[in-house]
Amino acid sequence: MAGTRVCGVDDLAVNEAQRFVIDGVPIAVVKDAAGEIFAIGDTCTHGDISLSEGFVEDDTLECWAHGSKFSLITGKPLTLPAYEPVPVFKVDITDGGVVIDPAVKLAV
């Protein structure tokens, strides 16, 4: 995989999102309570709001501005007002680092 190392696995707080920009693509990275790491598009599809400033709950990331919850697995909005999904990116863990290639999408 020709991705970019954005941080170390241990640099991510549990149930919090961090924003990274890779090749001009804003991405929200989340480590859930089970230690699984997800990467989704950081821009809410309802408004131009950074999702990484929102709230992590189970396998969702909630937009702080309007309350839409997005699945960390599929990128689909689970609550209104958003109705368009955000992209989900493949995450690789290499030598304790989180590696993401914004060209490799798992969904959307």
PDB file of N, CA, C and O in Angstrom, residues 17-20 26-28 41-44 47-55 61-65:
ATOM      1  N   ALA A  17     -12.073  11.456  17.914  1.00  0.00           N
ATOM      2  CA  ALA A  17     -11.648  11.565  16.514  1.00  0.00           C
ATOM      3  C   ALA A  17     -10.526  12.582  16.393  1.00  0.00           C
ATOM      4  O   ALA A  17     -10.492  13.575  17.120  1.00  0.00           O
ATOM      5  N   GLN A  18      -9.616  12.301  15.486  1.00  0.00           N
ATOM      6  CA  GLN A  18      -8.553  13.247  15.151  1.00  0.00           C
ATOM      7  C   GLN A  18      -8.619  13.522  13.657  1.00  0.00           C
ATOM      8  O   GLN A  18      -8.895  12.612  12.863  1.00  0.00           O
ATOM      9  N   ARG A  19      -8.344  14.768  13.282  1.00  0.00           N
ATOM     10  CA  ARG A  19      -8.389  15.174  11.875  1.00  0.00           C
ATOM     11  C   ARG A  19      -6.988  15.175  11.288  1.00  0.00           C
ATOM     12  O   ARG A  19      -6.047  15.684  11.882  1.00  0.00           O
ATOM     13  N   PHE A  20      -6.901  14.582  10.094  1.00  0.00           N
ATOM     14  CA  PHE A  20      -5.669  14.588   9.320  1.00  0.00           C
ATOM     15  C   PHE A  20      -6.034  14.971   7.890  1.00  0.00           C
ATOM     16  O   PHE A  20      -7.138  14.675   7.426  1.00  0.00           O
ATOM     17  N   PRO A  26      -9.430  15.746   3.733  1.00  0.00           N
ATOM     18  CA  PRO A  26      -9.606  15.720   5.190  1.00  0.00           C
ATOM     19  C   PRO A  26     -10.212  14.392   5.639  1.00  0.00           C
ATOM     20  O   PRO A  26     -11.214  13.936   5.085  1.00  0.00           O
ATOM     21  N   ILE A  27      -9.570  13.781   6.636  1.00  0.00           N
ATOM     22  CA  ILE A  27      -9.978  12.458   7.109  1.00  0.00           C
ATOM     23  C   ILE A  27     -10.057  12.464   8.628  1.00  0.00           C
ATOM     24  O   ILE A  27      -9.168  12.975   9.304  1.00  0.00           O
ATOM     25  N   ALA A  28     -11.151  11.905   9.164  1.00  0.00           N
ATOM     26  CA  ALA A  28     -11.321  11.734  10.609  1.00  0.00           C
ATOM     27  C   ALA A  28     -10.904  10.307  10.956  1.00  0.00           C
ATOM     28  O   ALA A  28     -11.397   9.346  10.372  1.00  0.00           O
ATOM     29  N   GLY A  41     -14.306  10.190   5.805  1.00  0.00           N
ATOM     30  CA  GLY A  41     -14.237  11.573   5.363  1.00  0.00           C
ATOM     31  C   GLY A  41     -14.601  12.498   6.504  1.00  0.00           C
ATOM     32  O   GLY A  41     -15.545  12.239   7.249  1.00  0.00           O
ATOM     33  N   ASP A  42     -13.833  13.571   6.663  1.00  0.00           N
ATOM     34  CA  ASP A  42     -13.999  14.447   7.828  1.00  0.00           C
ATOM     35  C   ASP A  42     -15.047  15.537   7.629  1.00  0.00           C
ATOM     36  O   ASP A  42     -15.349  16.269   8.555  1.00  0.00           O
ATOM     37  N   THR A  43     -15.636  15.636   6.460  1.00  0.00           N
ATOM     38  CA  THR A  43     -16.580  16.716   6.211  1.00  0.00           C
ATOM     39  C   THR A  43     -18.012  16.178   6.191  1.00  0.00           C
ATOM     40  O   THR A  43     -18.350  15.326   5.360  1.00  0.00           O
ATOM     41  N   CYS A  44     -18.855  16.695   7.085  1.00  0.00           N
ATOM     42  CA  CYS A  44     -20.264  16.304   7.138  1.00  0.00           C
ATOM     43  C   CYS A  44     -20.919  16.627   5.800  1.00  0.00           C
ATOM     44  O   CYS A  44     -20.700  17.703   5.240  1.00  0.00           O
ATOM     45  N   GLY A  47     -23.474  19.768   5.985  1.00  0.00           N
ATOM     46  CA  GLY A  47     -22.904  21.105   6.015  1.00  0.00           C
ATOM     47  C   GLY A  47     -21.394  20.987   6.045  1.00  0.00           C
ATOM     48  O   GLY A  47     -20.848  19.915   6.289  1.00  0.00           O
ATOM     49  N   ASP A  48     -20.712  22.041   5.790  1.00  0.00           N
ATOM     50  CA  ASP A  48     -19.255  22.017   5.732  1.00  0.00           C
ATOM     51  C   ASP A  48     -18.683  22.068   7.151  1.00  0.00           C
ATOM     52  O   ASP A  48     -18.092  23.057   7.566  1.00  0.00           O
ATOM     53  N   ILE A  49     -18.891  20.974   7.897  1.00  0.00           N
ATOM     54  CA  ILE A  49     -18.510  20.882   9.301  1.00  0.00           C
ATOM     55  C   ILE A  49     -17.514  19.729   9.460  1.00  0.00           C
ATOM     56  O   ILE A  49     -17.708  18.655   8.904  1.00  0.00           O
ATOM     57  N   SER A  50     -16.484  19.938  10.256  1.00  0.00           N
ATOM     58  CA  SER A  50     -15.506  18.896  10.523  1.00  0.00           C
ATOM     59  C   SER A  50     -16.103  17.859  11.478  1.00  0.00           C
ATOM     60  O   SER A  50     -16.448  18.180  12.618  1.00  0.00           O
ATOM     61  N   LEU A  51     -16.204  16.623  11.015  1.00  0.00           N
ATOM     62  CA  LEU A  51     -16.747  15.561  11.867  1.00  0.00           C
ATOM     63  C   LEU A  51     -15.817  15.210  13.019  1.00  0.00           C
ATOM     64  O   LEU A  51     -16.269  14.740  14.060  1.00  0.00           O
ATOM     65  N   SER A  52     -14.526  15.447  12.854  1.00  0.00           N
ATOM     66  CA  SER A  52     -13.582  15.090  13.913  1.00  0.00           C
ATOM     67  C   SER A  52     -13.791  15.927  15.178  1.00  0.00           C
ATOM     68  O   SER A  52     -13.277  15.583  16.229  1.00  0.00           O
ATOM     69  N   GLU A  53     -14.566  16.996  15.074  1.00  0.00           N
ATOM     70  CA  GLU A  53     -14.909  17.801  16.256  1.00  0.00           C
ATOM     71  C   GLU A  53     -16.155  17.254  16.955  1.00  0.00           C
ATOM     72  O   GLU A  53     -16.603  17.805  17.955  1.00  0.00           O
ATOM     73  N   GLY A  54     -16.696  16.167  16.412  1.00  0.00           N
ATOM     74  CA  GLY A  54     -17.930  15.593  16.940  1.00  0.00           C
ATOM     75  C   GLY A  54     -17.701  14.555  18.017  1.00  0.00           C
ATOM     76  O   GLY A  54     -16.658  14.516  18.667  1.00  0.00           O
ATOM     77  N   PHE A  55     -18.689  13.702  18.178  1.00  0.00           N
ATOM     78  CA  PHE A  55     -18.742  12.757  19.291  1.00  0.00           C
ATOM     79  C   PHE A  55     -18.728  11.319  18.785  1.00  0.00           C
ATOM     80  O   PHE A  55     -19.506  10.962  17.917  1.00  0.00           O
ATOM     81  N   LEU A  61     -19.832   8.320  14.425  1.00  0.00           N
ATOM     82  CA  LEU A  61     -19.259   9.638  14.671  1.00  0.00           C
ATOM     83  C   LEU A  61     -20.353  10.655  14.393  1.00  0.00           C
ATOM     84  O   LEU A  61     -20.908  10.689  13.298  1.00  0.00           O
ATOM     85  N   GLU A  62     -20.698  11.435  15.420  1.00  0.00           N
ATOM     86  CA  GLU A  62     -21.809  12.373  15.333  1.00  0.00           C
ATOM     87  C   GLU A  62     -21.312  13.788  15.050  1.00  0.00           C
ATOM     88  O   GLU A  62     -20.408  14.283  15.721  1.00  0.00           O
ATOM     89  N   CYS A  63     -21.926  14.432  14.074  1.00  0.00           N
ATOM     90  CA  CYS A  63     -21.616  15.826  13.765  1.00  0.00           C
ATOM     91  C   CYS A  63     -22.095  16.696  14.922  1.00  0.00           C
ATOM     92  O   CYS A  63     -23.255  16.615  15.327  1.00  0.00           O
ATOM     93  N   TRP A  64     -21.204  17.506  15.450  1.00  0.00           N
ATOM     94  CA  TRP A  64     -21.536  18.338  16.609  1.00  0.00           C
ATOM     95  C   TRP A  64     -22.545  19.436  16.262  1.00  0.00           C
ATOM     96  O   TRP A  64     -23.267  19.900  17.138  1.00  0.00           O
ATOM     97  N   ALA A  65     -22.608  19.853  15.010  1.00  0.00           N
ATOM     98  CA  ALA A  65     -23.448  20.994  14.643  1.00  0.00           C
ATOM     99  C   ALA A  65     -24.925  20.643  14.478  1.00  0.00           C
ATOM    100  O   ALA A  65     -25.787  21.378  14.954  1.00  0.00           O
TER     101      ALA A  65
END
